[in-house]
Amino acid sequence: MRFTELTWADVDPDRHPFDPDTVLDVVRAVAPAGGVPAPYRHERGVFDAAADRARWDWQRAMGAALVDHYGPWALGWNAEIAGRAADGALVLRWSGARDSITTPEETLAAVAGSLLDWRTFLEEVAEFLPRHLPLPAEPRAAAAAWEAAITSLVAMVAARSGADEHWYPVCAQTLRWFLAVAGVPAAEHDALIDVAIGGRYFSFVFPLGAEVADVAESVAAAVTGTTPAPDDLWPETWPQDWPNWRGRHLPAASHVPRVPAPVVVDALAVWRRVRQQARWERADRVTGPARAARDGIAEHFAKRGSGAAHLLAALELVRADAAGGGPLTFARLETWQREVLGVAAARFRAVSAWARAGAEHYPYRDDLPDSFAACLAEATDPAVPLPARAARVYLDIVHFHPFADGNARSAALAVYFVLAREGVVLSRAAPLLMTRWPASVPGNAEGLAAVIALLIRQTGRLQR
């Protein structure tokens, strides 16, 4: 059972007494026997699958123990809802077994903190409901109240999640709880959730106010059968401190203050500075052709399970484009990305984006598409060593974050293209694709170029 299967009765704080002062003691007492598994440590060329399974098994056992002690509401302890640190910033305390298991004491403290953050969120939802319910009976007033309530709810959830990639499933579930308490028949919930957010938002991009308005209007129209009058339309854009004037002044729906998102570093600005400072010209000038029996990137894609077929189909497009030569352009990236995501269009994002639990921010500016295109054009500049160009384009895509989803996959395809144009197909790709490459200083970016050079040389030795 997952938290997305819980009813409001399962999680309603009024039905489930809770003592926050004893949480850490409880976690220590119910933690799985055998202790906390060893934390994940990256080793070049080595991945211990058994140890990784042990970490995830421990997380599942920990969750089961919490549910046994507290009840089903505790299932959401790993729903990745952020909480407040001592300085007021939002902090994500648990982000999966692989990233969050450290020392035994720190790990148990993280579990306890994450459970507390989930409980705090449920208490916020419990306070939200009576502010907006019951809804008025008159159709026009009911439609307006529904719009205001849904707007406030989506804003509250997005802010509590730090406006990062994990807000989407929690938002859908919270909408489902609101529908239930509002008296909407359970049989209609899935259809209304699909009307509201099915395919509208991408989970890795912060929603625009106008998108939230459209969601709210869609739900209101579906529930009440009333559509806005021509003079009662939402504005094209909103400031990001939603809800807007309308939501704050309707007597049927009180305003719920937005929890401000934490201040985070502009990761794109940092990368652009590092990009200028890195000594790309000093990279190893290893060149192609270099190709062995194995295609490391293709093998890596094939192991992904869900989405592997789309990735491999996109890789065929990349191979064809590389064989034909020519520059790396956004049009090419978009064509590949449509195949990766299985969508009709993969446009350059038009909003700011976040990643890594809100710790990395990629702001949007009007000049971003042109700046990105200029960076892509440099990917085939023969004056720069091949490993440096491949590393640079990989980091360009990761930090410009051009797409709403799948940017790491796009970066991998771009590296394949840049290398394949010059006759290089890496025999091993795990060191590149299974490692996070922070580029906060030039040395890190240069290090990625060195790794790619090493992989090219290893491939060259295998083909002999």
GROMACS .gro file of C-alpha atoms in nm:
model
  464
    1MET     CA    1   0.000   0.000   0.000
    2ARG     CA    2   0.120   0.352  -0.084
    3PHE     CA    3   0.025   0.691   0.054
    4THR     CA    4  -0.158   0.761  -0.273
    5GLU     CA    5  -0.411   0.491  -0.174
    6LEU     CA    6  -0.495   0.648   0.163
    7THR     CA    7  -0.833   0.807   0.228
    8TRP     CA    8  -0.876   1.124   0.431
    9ALA     CA    9  -1.012   0.910   0.714
   10ASP     CA   10  -0.682   0.721   0.708
   11VAL     CA   11  -0.475   1.036   0.755
   12ASP     CA   12  -0.703   1.285   0.934
   13PRO     CA   13  -0.497   1.406   1.233
   14ASP     CA   14  -0.811   1.440   1.444
   15ARG     CA   15  -0.862   1.063   1.423
   16HIS     CA   16  -0.502   0.967   1.493
   17PRO     CA   17  -0.346   1.105   1.814
   18PHE     CA   18   0.024   1.176   1.787
   19ASP     CA   19   0.301   1.287   2.022
   20PRO     CA   20   0.575   1.464   1.823
   21ASP     CA   21   0.812   1.465   2.120
   22THR     CA   22   0.848   1.086   2.119
   23VAL     CA   23   0.896   1.026   1.746
   24LEU     CA   24   1.271   0.970   1.751
   25ASP     CA   25   1.241   0.727   2.042
   26VAL     CA   26   0.970   0.536   1.855
   27VAL     CA   27   1.179   0.521   1.538
   28ARG     CA   28   1.473   0.382   1.732
   29ALA     CA   29   1.252   0.124   1.900
   30VAL     CA   30   1.077  -0.006   1.587
   31ALA     CA   31   1.370   0.015   1.344
   32PRO     CA   32   1.430  -0.315   1.158
   33ALA     CA   33   1.650  -0.569   1.329
   34GLY     CA   34   2.003  -0.596   1.203
   35GLY     CA   35   2.073  -0.226   1.202
   36VAL     CA   36   2.089   0.039   0.933
   37PRO     CA   37   2.255  -0.081   0.609
   38ALA     CA   38   2.581   0.067   0.488
   39PRO     CA   39   2.540   0.393   0.297
   40TYR     CA   40   2.583   0.409  -0.078
   41ARG     CA   41   2.936   0.492  -0.191
   42HIS     CA   42   3.020   0.543  -0.555
   43GLU     CA   43   3.308   0.333  -0.680
   44ARG     CA   44   3.422   0.370  -1.036
   45GLY     CA   45   3.306   0.074  -1.242
   46VAL     CA   46   3.142  -0.100  -0.944
   47PHE     CA   47   2.776  -0.117  -0.844
   48ASP     CA   48   2.678  -0.348  -0.559
   49ALA     CA   49   2.323  -0.449  -0.649
   50ALA     CA   50   2.279  -0.664  -0.336
   51ALA     CA   51   2.378  -0.377  -0.107
   52ASP     CA   52   2.144  -0.144  -0.294
   53ARG     CA   53   1.854  -0.388  -0.252
   54ALA     CA   54   1.934  -0.411   0.119
   55ARG     CA   55   1.898  -0.034   0.154
   56TRP     CA   56   1.560  -0.028  -0.020
   57ASP     CA   57   1.442  -0.335   0.175
   58TRP     CA   58   1.535  -0.152   0.496
   59GLN     CA   59   1.332   0.151   0.389
   60ARG     CA   60   1.028  -0.068   0.320
   61ALA     CA   61   1.066  -0.246   0.653
   62MET     CA   62   1.101   0.087   0.832
   63GLY     CA   63   0.782   0.210   0.669
   64ALA     CA   64   0.595  -0.106   0.768
   65ALA     CA   65   0.712  -0.066   1.128
   66LEU     CA   66   0.592   0.295   1.139
   67VAL     CA   67   0.252   0.193   1.004
   68ASP     CA   68   0.225  -0.086   1.263
   69HIS     CA   69   0.294   0.165   1.540
   70TYR     CA   70   0.112   0.478   1.423
   71GLY     CA   71  -0.143   0.354   1.171
   72PRO     CA   72  -0.174   0.390   0.793
   73TRP     CA   73  -0.126   0.768   0.791
   74ALA     CA   74   0.246   0.710   0.854
   75LEU     CA   75   0.281   0.562   0.503
   76GLY     CA   76   0.350   0.914   0.380
   77TRP     CA   77   0.673   0.949   0.577
   78ASN     CA   78   0.869   0.903   0.253
   79ALA     CA   79   0.637   1.108   0.030
   80GLU     CA   80   0.918   1.368   0.009
   81ILE     CA   81   0.736   1.656   0.175
   82ALA     CA   82   0.977   1.920   0.299
   83GLY     CA   83   0.984   2.062   0.651
   84ARG     CA   84   1.126   2.367   0.821
   85ALA     CA   85   1.486   2.386   0.937
   86ALA     CA   86   1.588   2.600   1.235
   87ASP     CA   87   1.653   2.898   1.005
   88GLY     CA   88   1.310   2.868   0.844
   89ALA     CA   89   1.426   2.719   0.513
   90LEU     CA   90   1.248   2.418   0.368
   91VAL     CA   91   1.452   2.099   0.400
   92LEU     CA   92   1.382   1.757   0.249
   93ARG     CA   93   1.490   1.508   0.515
   94TRP     CA   94   1.432   1.184   0.325
   95SER     CA   95   1.491   1.138  -0.048
   96GLY     CA   96   1.505   0.762  -0.086
   97ALA     CA   97   1.724   0.493   0.067
   98ARG     CA   98   2.018   0.539  -0.166
   99ASP     CA   99   2.054   0.912  -0.098
  100SER     CA  100   1.937   0.933   0.264
  101ILE     CA  101   2.096   0.639   0.445
  102THR     CA  102   2.414   0.761   0.615
  103THR     CA  103   2.527   0.679   0.968
  104PRO     CA  104   2.279   0.482   1.180
  105GLU     CA  105   2.192   0.772   1.410
  106GLU     CA  106   2.166   1.027   1.129
  107THR     CA  107   1.949   0.789   0.929
  108LEU     CA  108   1.704   0.728   1.214
  109ALA     CA  109   1.691   1.102   1.282
  110ALA     CA  110   1.612   1.162   0.914
  111VAL     CA  111   1.328   0.908   0.928
  112ALA     CA  112   1.186   1.074   1.239
  113GLY     CA  113   1.218   1.420   1.085
  114SER     CA  114   1.051   1.310   0.764
  115LEU     CA  115   0.759   1.158   0.956
  116LEU     CA  116   0.720   1.481   1.153
  117ASP     CA  117   0.720   1.685   0.831
  118TRP     CA  118   0.451   1.459   0.684
  119ARG     CA  119   0.239   1.495   0.997
  120THR     CA  120   0.279   1.873   0.988
  121PHE     CA  121   0.161   1.875   0.627
  122LEU     CA  122  -0.146   1.667   0.717
  123GLU     CA  123  -0.226   1.912   0.996
  124GLU     CA  124  -0.202   2.198   0.747
  125VAL     CA  125  -0.448   2.018   0.520
  126ALA     CA  126  -0.678   1.959   0.818
  127GLU     CA  127  -0.674   2.334   0.891
  128PHE     CA  128  -0.732   2.411   0.523
  129LEU     CA  129  -1.051   2.206   0.485
  130PRO     CA  130  -1.283   2.395   0.723
  131ARG     CA  131  -1.163   2.725   0.575
  132HIS     CA  132  -1.315   2.628   0.239
  133LEU     CA  133  -1.597   2.392   0.336
  134PRO     CA  134  -1.890   2.367   0.320
  135LEU     CA  135  -1.921   2.514  -0.027
  136PRO     CA  136  -2.221   2.733  -0.117
  137ALA     CA  137  -2.519   2.573  -0.290
  138GLU     CA  138  -2.595   2.843  -0.550
  139PRO     CA  139  -2.422   2.729  -0.874
  140ARG     CA  140  -2.239   3.051  -0.959
  141ALA     CA  141  -2.119   3.101  -0.602
  142ALA     CA  142  -2.023   2.734  -0.579
  143ALA     CA  143  -1.817   2.753  -0.898
  144ALA     CA  144  -1.630   3.060  -0.773
  145ALA     CA  145  -1.569   2.897  -0.434
  146TRP     CA  146  -1.443   2.577  -0.596
  147GLU     CA  147  -1.198   2.776  -0.808
  148ALA     CA  148  -1.065   2.967  -0.509
  149ALA     CA  149  -1.034   2.653  -0.295
  150ILE     CA  150  -0.850   2.450  -0.559
  151THR     CA  151  -0.618   2.743  -0.632
  152SER     CA  152  -0.525   2.776  -0.266
  153LEU     CA  153  -0.480   2.402  -0.225
  154VAL     CA  154  -0.244   2.363  -0.521
  155ALA     CA  155  -0.041   2.664  -0.410
  156MET     CA  156  -0.014   2.527  -0.056
  157VAL     CA  157   0.107   2.185  -0.171
  158ALA     CA  158   0.357   2.322  -0.423
  159ALA     CA  159   0.504   2.556  -0.162
  160ARG     CA  160   0.527   2.287   0.107
  161SER     CA  161   0.715   2.060  -0.133
  162GLY     CA  162   0.967   2.338  -0.199
  163ALA     CA  163   0.816   2.375  -0.547
  164ASP     CA  164   1.038   2.090  -0.667
  165GLU     CA  165   0.975   1.771  -0.858
  166HIS     CA  166   0.796   1.585  -0.578
  167TRP     CA  167   0.495   1.815  -0.544
  168TYR     CA  168   0.288   1.651  -0.820
  169PRO     CA  169   0.178   1.316  -0.666
  170VAL     CA  170   0.113   1.477  -0.328
  171CYS     CA  171  -0.095   1.745  -0.501
  172ALA     CA  172  -0.306   1.485  -0.679
  173GLN     CA  173  -0.368   1.295  -0.356
  174THR     CA  174  -0.456   1.611  -0.162
  175LEU     CA  175  -0.703   1.709  -0.433
  176ARG     CA  176  -0.858   1.364  -0.395
  177TRP     CA  177  -0.896   1.415  -0.020
  178PHE     CA  178  -1.057   1.754  -0.074
  179LEU     CA  179  -1.307   1.607  -0.320
  180ALA     CA  180  -1.397   1.335  -0.069
  181VAL     CA  181  -1.455   1.575   0.220
  182ALA     CA  182  -1.652   1.806  -0.010
  183GLY     CA  183  -1.895   1.522  -0.072
  184VAL     CA  184  -1.803   1.442  -0.431
  185PRO     CA  185  -1.875   1.069  -0.493
  186ALA     CA  186  -1.561   0.854  -0.488
  187ALA     CA  187  -1.645   0.711  -0.830
  188GLU     CA  188  -1.592   1.058  -0.979
  189HIS     CA  189  -1.258   1.135  -0.813
  190ASP     CA  190  -1.024   0.983  -1.071
  191ALA     CA  191  -1.204   1.151  -1.360
  192LEU     CA  192  -1.193   1.489  -1.186
  193ILE     CA  193  -0.826   1.450  -1.097
  194ASP     CA  194  -0.758   1.370  -1.461
  195VAL     CA  195  -0.954   1.679  -1.565
  196ALA     CA  196  -0.759   1.884  -1.315
  197ILE     CA  197  -0.399   1.781  -1.361
  198GLY     CA  198  -0.379   1.486  -1.597
  199GLY     CA  199  -0.107   1.586  -1.843
  200ARG     CA  200  -0.124   1.956  -1.755
  201TYR     CA  201   0.183   1.983  -1.537
  202PHE     CA  202   0.527   1.835  -1.572
  203SER     CA  203   0.648   1.719  -1.235
  204PHE     CA  204   0.992   1.876  -1.267
  205VAL     CA  205   0.872   2.227  -1.346
  206PHE     CA  206   0.710   2.474  -1.109
  207PRO     CA  207   0.349   2.540  -1.223
  208LEU     CA  208   0.257   2.879  -1.362
  209GLY     CA  209  -0.022   3.070  -1.192
  210ALA     CA  210  -0.215   3.063  -1.517
  211GLU     CA  211  -0.190   2.683  -1.524
  212VAL     CA  212  -0.321   2.661  -1.168
  213ALA     CA  213  -0.609   2.890  -1.267
  214ASP     CA  214  -0.696   2.660  -1.555
  215VAL     CA  215  -0.692   2.359  -1.321
  216ALA     CA  216  -0.919   2.533  -1.071
  217GLU     CA  217  -1.162   2.640  -1.341
  218SER     CA  218  -1.171   2.289  -1.491
  219VAL     CA  219  -1.257   2.127  -1.157
  220ALA     CA  220  -1.520   2.390  -1.078
  221ALA     CA  221  -1.686   2.347  -1.415
  222ALA     CA  222  -1.681   1.967  -1.390
  223VAL     CA  223  -1.830   1.962  -1.039
  224THR     CA  224  -2.091   2.238  -1.074
  225GLY     CA  225  -2.162   2.234  -1.446
  226THR     CA  226  -2.107   2.611  -1.445
  227THR     CA  227  -1.853   2.786  -1.668
  228PRO     CA  228  -1.723   3.140  -1.615
  229ALA     CA  229  -1.905   3.427  -1.780
  230PRO     CA  230  -1.709   3.608  -2.055
  231ASP     CA  231  -1.622   3.889  -1.812
  232ASP     CA  232  -1.517   3.645  -1.539
  233LEU     CA  233  -1.193   3.509  -1.683
  234TRP     CA  234  -0.865   3.446  -1.505
  235PRO     CA  235  -0.576   3.674  -1.601
  236GLU     CA  236  -0.312   3.549  -1.843
  237THR     CA  237  -0.040   3.562  -1.578
  238TRP     CA  238  -0.017   3.591  -1.203
  239PRO     CA  239   0.256   3.686  -0.964
  240GLN     CA  240   0.397   3.376  -0.799
  241ASP     CA  241   0.249   3.460  -0.457
  242TRP     CA  242  -0.086   3.307  -0.548
  243PRO     CA  243  -0.379   3.302  -0.490
  244ASN     CA  244  -0.466   3.628  -0.663
  245TRP     CA  245  -0.705   3.908  -0.562
  246ARG     CA  246  -1.008   3.702  -0.655
  247GLY     CA  247  -0.910   3.408  -0.437
  248ARG     CA  248  -0.839   3.634  -0.138
  249HIS     CA  249  -1.160   3.832  -0.148
  250LEU     CA  250  -1.430   3.571  -0.205
  251PRO     CA  251  -1.627   3.549   0.121
  252ALA     CA  252  -1.684   3.176   0.072
  253ALA     CA  253  -1.315   3.089   0.075
  254SER     CA  254  -1.058   3.224   0.316
  255HIS     CA  255  -0.704   3.278   0.195
  256VAL     CA  256  -0.442   3.031   0.313
  257PRO     CA  257  -0.101   3.203   0.331
  258ARG     CA  258   0.158   3.056   0.101
  259VAL     CA  259   0.461   2.898   0.264
  260PRO     CA  260   0.755   3.070   0.093
  261ALA     CA  261   0.995   2.848  -0.096
  262PRO     CA  262   1.354   2.846   0.026
  263VAL     CA  263   1.613   3.075  -0.124
  264VAL     CA  264   1.837   2.863  -0.344
  265VAL     CA  265   2.142   2.920  -0.558
  266ASP     CA  266   2.101   3.002  -0.926
  267ALA     CA  267   2.266   2.681  -1.051
  268LEU     CA  268   2.252   2.796  -1.412
  269ALA     CA  269   2.440   3.120  -1.336
  270VAL     CA  270   2.703   2.921  -1.147
  271TRP     CA  271   2.745   2.684  -1.440
  272ARG     CA  272   2.776   2.965  -1.695
  273ARG     CA  273   3.054   3.119  -1.488
  274VAL     CA  274   3.230   2.784  -1.453
  275ARG     CA  275   3.188   2.723  -1.826
  276GLN     CA  276   3.383   3.040  -1.899
  277GLN     CA  277   3.656   2.962  -1.647
  278ALA     CA  278   3.717   2.594  -1.726
  279ARG     CA  279   4.035   2.516  -1.920
  280TRP     CA  280   3.867   2.310  -2.188
  281GLU     CA  281   4.161   2.340  -2.424
  282ARG     CA  282   4.379   2.142  -2.181
  283ALA     CA  283   4.168   1.828  -2.208
  284ASP     CA  284   4.319   1.513  -2.356
  285ARG     CA  285   4.306   1.542  -2.737
  286VAL     CA  286   4.209   1.180  -2.786
  287THR     CA  287   4.001   1.133  -3.102
  288GLY     CA  288   3.815   0.864  -3.293
  289PRO     CA  289   3.754   0.629  -3.440
  290ALA     CA  290   3.706   0.420  -3.127
  291ARG     CA  291   3.440   0.153  -3.121
  292ALA     CA  292   3.433  -0.193  -2.964
  293ALA     CA  293   3.176  -0.473  -2.965
  294ARG     CA  294   2.972  -0.311  -2.687
  295ASP     CA  295   2.771   0.012  -2.698
  296GLY     CA  296   2.779   0.128  -2.337
  297ILE     CA  297   2.513   0.397  -2.363
  298ALA     CA  298   2.273   0.167  -2.549
  299GLU     CA  299   2.326  -0.104  -2.286
  300HIS     CA  300   2.261   0.148  -2.010
  301PHE     CA  301   1.937   0.258  -2.176
  302ALA     CA  302   1.823  -0.101  -2.225
  303LYS     CA  303   1.847  -0.166  -1.850
  304ARG     CA  304   1.612   0.118  -1.756
  305GLY     CA  305   1.299  -0.095  -1.778
  306SER     CA  306   1.017   0.157  -1.813
  307GLY     CA  307   1.100   0.394  -2.095
  308ALA     CA  308   1.381   0.182  -2.239
  309ALA     CA  309   1.204   0.131  -2.572
  310HIS     CA  310   1.157   0.506  -2.616
  311LEU     CA  311   1.521   0.573  -2.531
  312LEU     CA  312   1.650   0.312  -2.773
  313ALA     CA  313   1.424   0.447  -3.048
  314ALA     CA  314   1.561   0.797  -2.982
  315LEU     CA  315   1.913   0.656  -2.994
  316GLU     CA  316   1.847   0.529  -3.346
  317LEU     CA  317   1.757   0.885  -3.448
  318VAL     CA  318   2.078   1.011  -3.288
  319ARG     CA  319   2.286   0.755  -3.477
  320ALA     CA  320   2.130   0.858  -3.806
  321ASP     CA  321   2.188   1.227  -3.736
  322ALA     CA  322   2.548   1.163  -3.632
  323ALA     CA  323   2.612   0.966  -3.951
  324GLY     CA  324   2.480   1.257  -4.154
  325GLY     CA  325   2.704   1.509  -3.978
  326GLY     CA  326   2.604   1.867  -3.918
  327PRO     CA  327   2.582   2.075  -3.601
  328LEU     CA  328   2.404   2.000  -3.276
  329THR     CA  329   2.089   2.213  -3.265
  330PHE     CA  330   1.790   2.246  -3.038
  331ALA     CA  331   1.571   2.119  -3.322
  332ARG     CA  332   1.763   1.793  -3.313
  333LEU     CA  333   1.741   1.771  -2.935
  334GLU     CA  334   1.367   1.832  -2.954
  335THR     CA  335   1.318   1.559  -3.214
  336TRP     CA  336   1.501   1.308  -2.996
  337GLN     CA  337   1.319   1.425  -2.683
  338ARG     CA  338   0.978   1.376  -2.841
  339GLU     CA  339   1.072   1.013  -2.888
  340VAL     CA  340   1.214   0.983  -2.534
  341LEU     CA  341   0.900   1.122  -2.370
  342GLY     CA  342   0.649   0.988  -2.620
  343VAL     CA  343   0.498   1.333  -2.675
  344ALA     CA  344   0.396   1.538  -2.978
  345ALA     CA  345   0.607   1.839  -2.878
  346ALA     CA  346   0.904   1.898  -2.647
  347ARG     CA  347   0.939   2.274  -2.644
  348PHE     CA  348   1.197   2.477  -2.457
  349ARG     CA  349   1.064   2.540  -2.108
  350ALA     CA  350   0.903   2.879  -2.049
  351VAL     CA  351   0.922   2.880  -1.668
  352SER     CA  352   1.186   2.843  -1.400
  353ALA     CA  353   1.276   2.490  -1.293
  354TRP     CA  354   1.409   2.320  -0.981
  355ALA     CA  355   1.589   1.994  -0.908
  356ARG     CA  356   1.741   1.793  -0.622
  357ALA     CA  357   1.472   1.865  -0.366
  358GLY     CA  358   1.469   2.234  -0.451
  359ALA     CA  359   1.842   2.277  -0.388
  360GLU     CA  360   1.913   2.367  -0.751
  361HIS     CA  361   1.728   2.644  -0.931
  362TYR     CA  362   1.734   2.708  -1.306
  363PRO     CA  363   1.566   3.046  -1.363
  364TYR     CA  364   1.401   3.132  -1.691
  365ARG     CA  365   1.498   3.442  -1.889
  366ASP     CA  366   1.388   3.552  -2.234
  367ASP     CA  367   1.739   3.513  -2.376
  368LEU     CA  368   1.779   3.156  -2.251
  369PRO     CA  369   1.684   2.971  -2.574
  370ASP     CA  370   1.928   3.179  -2.780
  371SER     CA  371   2.207   3.138  -2.524
  372PHE     CA  372   2.148   2.764  -2.518
  373ALA     CA  373   2.156   2.744  -2.898
  374ALA     CA  374   2.492   2.922  -2.898
  375CYS     CA  375   2.630   2.671  -2.649
  376LEU     CA  376   2.506   2.378  -2.857
  377ALA     CA  377   2.679   2.521  -3.164
  378GLU     CA  378   3.012   2.496  -2.981
  379ALA     CA  379   2.967   2.121  -2.931
  380THR     CA  380   3.110   2.049  -3.275
  381ASP     CA  381   3.393   2.305  -3.271
  382PRO     CA  382   3.706   2.109  -3.374
  383ALA     CA  383   3.934   2.359  -3.199
  384VAL     CA  384   3.825   2.218  -2.861
  385PRO     CA  385   3.928   1.860  -2.768
  386LEU     CA  386   3.652   1.604  -2.820
  387PRO     CA  387   3.627   1.495  -2.451
  388ALA     CA  388   3.591   1.859  -2.344
  389ARG     CA  389   3.316   1.923  -2.597
  390ALA     CA  390   3.126   1.613  -2.487
  391ALA     CA  391   3.158   1.704  -2.119
  392ARG     CA  392   3.059   2.064  -2.183
  393VAL     CA  393   2.745   1.981  -2.380
  394TYR     CA  394   2.642   1.728  -2.114
  395LEU     CA  395   2.668   1.994  -1.843
  396ASP     CA  396   2.504   2.255  -2.068
  397ILE     CA  397   2.189   2.046  -2.099
  398VAL     CA  398   2.181   1.950  -1.733
  399HIS     CA  399   2.210   2.314  -1.621
  400PHE     CA  400   2.012   2.495  -1.891
  401HIS     CA  401   1.741   2.236  -1.818
  402PRO     CA  402   1.572   2.302  -2.154
  403PHE     CA  403   1.293   2.048  -2.123
  404ALA     CA  404   1.016   2.003  -1.871
  405ASP     CA  405   1.132   1.646  -1.811
  406GLY     CA  406   1.408   1.407  -1.915
  407ASN     CA  407   1.702   1.647  -1.927
  408ALA     CA  408   1.957   1.390  -1.808
  409ARG     CA  409   1.842   1.156  -2.085
  410SER     CA  410   1.871   1.440  -2.335
  411ALA     CA  411   2.225   1.510  -2.212
  412ALA     CA  412   2.322   1.145  -2.263
  413LEU     CA  413   2.188   1.150  -2.618
  414ALA     CA  414   2.376   1.471  -2.694
  415VAL     CA  415   2.703   1.318  -2.571
  416TYR     CA  416   2.638   1.016  -2.792
  417PHE     CA  417   2.585   1.246  -3.092
  418VAL     CA  418   2.899   1.453  -3.031
  419LEU     CA  419   3.115   1.143  -2.992
  420ALA     CA  420   2.955   0.941  -3.272
  421ARG     CA  421   3.008   1.223  -3.525
  422GLU     CA  422   3.379   1.154  -3.482
  423GLY     CA  423   3.356   0.777  -3.482
  424VAL     CA  424   3.347   0.716  -3.107
  425VAL     CA  425   3.097   0.483  -2.939
  426LEU     CA  426   3.186   0.426  -2.575
  427SER     CA  427   3.209   0.065  -2.462
  428ARG     CA  428   3.131   0.169  -2.103
  429ALA     CA  429   2.896   0.447  -1.997
  430ALA     CA  430   2.813   0.380  -1.631
  431PRO     CA  431   3.090   0.605  -1.493
  432LEU     CA  432   2.941   0.890  -1.696
  433LEU     CA  433   2.568   0.826  -1.664
  434MET     CA  434   2.540   0.687  -1.310
  435THR     CA  435   2.742   0.960  -1.143
  436ARG     CA  436   2.624   1.307  -1.055
  437TRP     CA  437   2.862   1.571  -1.188
  438PRO     CA  438   2.828   1.894  -0.986
  439ALA     CA  439   2.993   2.181  -1.172
  440SER     CA  440   3.028   2.445  -0.904
  441VAL     CA  441   3.401   2.487  -0.976
  442PRO     CA  442   3.599   2.456  -1.300
  443GLY     CA  443   3.792   2.155  -1.171
  444ASN     CA  444   3.475   1.945  -1.154
  445ALA     CA  445   3.385   2.023  -1.514
  446GLU     CA  446   3.739   1.948  -1.627
  447GLY     CA  447   3.719   1.622  -1.432
  448LEU     CA  448   3.420   1.510  -1.638
  449ALA     CA  449   3.619   1.578  -1.955
  450ALA     CA  450   3.902   1.364  -1.815
  451VAL     CA  451   3.660   1.077  -1.743
  452ILE     CA  452   3.524   1.089  -2.098
  453ALA     CA  453   3.879   1.091  -2.236
  454LEU     CA  454   3.959   0.783  -2.028
  455LEU     CA  455   3.645   0.604  -2.153
  456ILE     CA  456   3.742   0.684  -2.513
  457ARG     CA  457   4.092   0.546  -2.461
  458GLN     CA  458   3.954   0.230  -2.296
  459THR     CA  459   3.721   0.180  -2.592
  460GLY     CA  460   4.009   0.229  -2.834
  461ARG     CA  461   4.213  -0.040  -2.660
  462LEU     CA  462   3.924  -0.287  -2.681
  463GLN     CA  463   3.886  -0.250  -3.058
  464ARG     CA  464   4.245  -0.354  -3.125
   0.00000   0.00000   0.00000
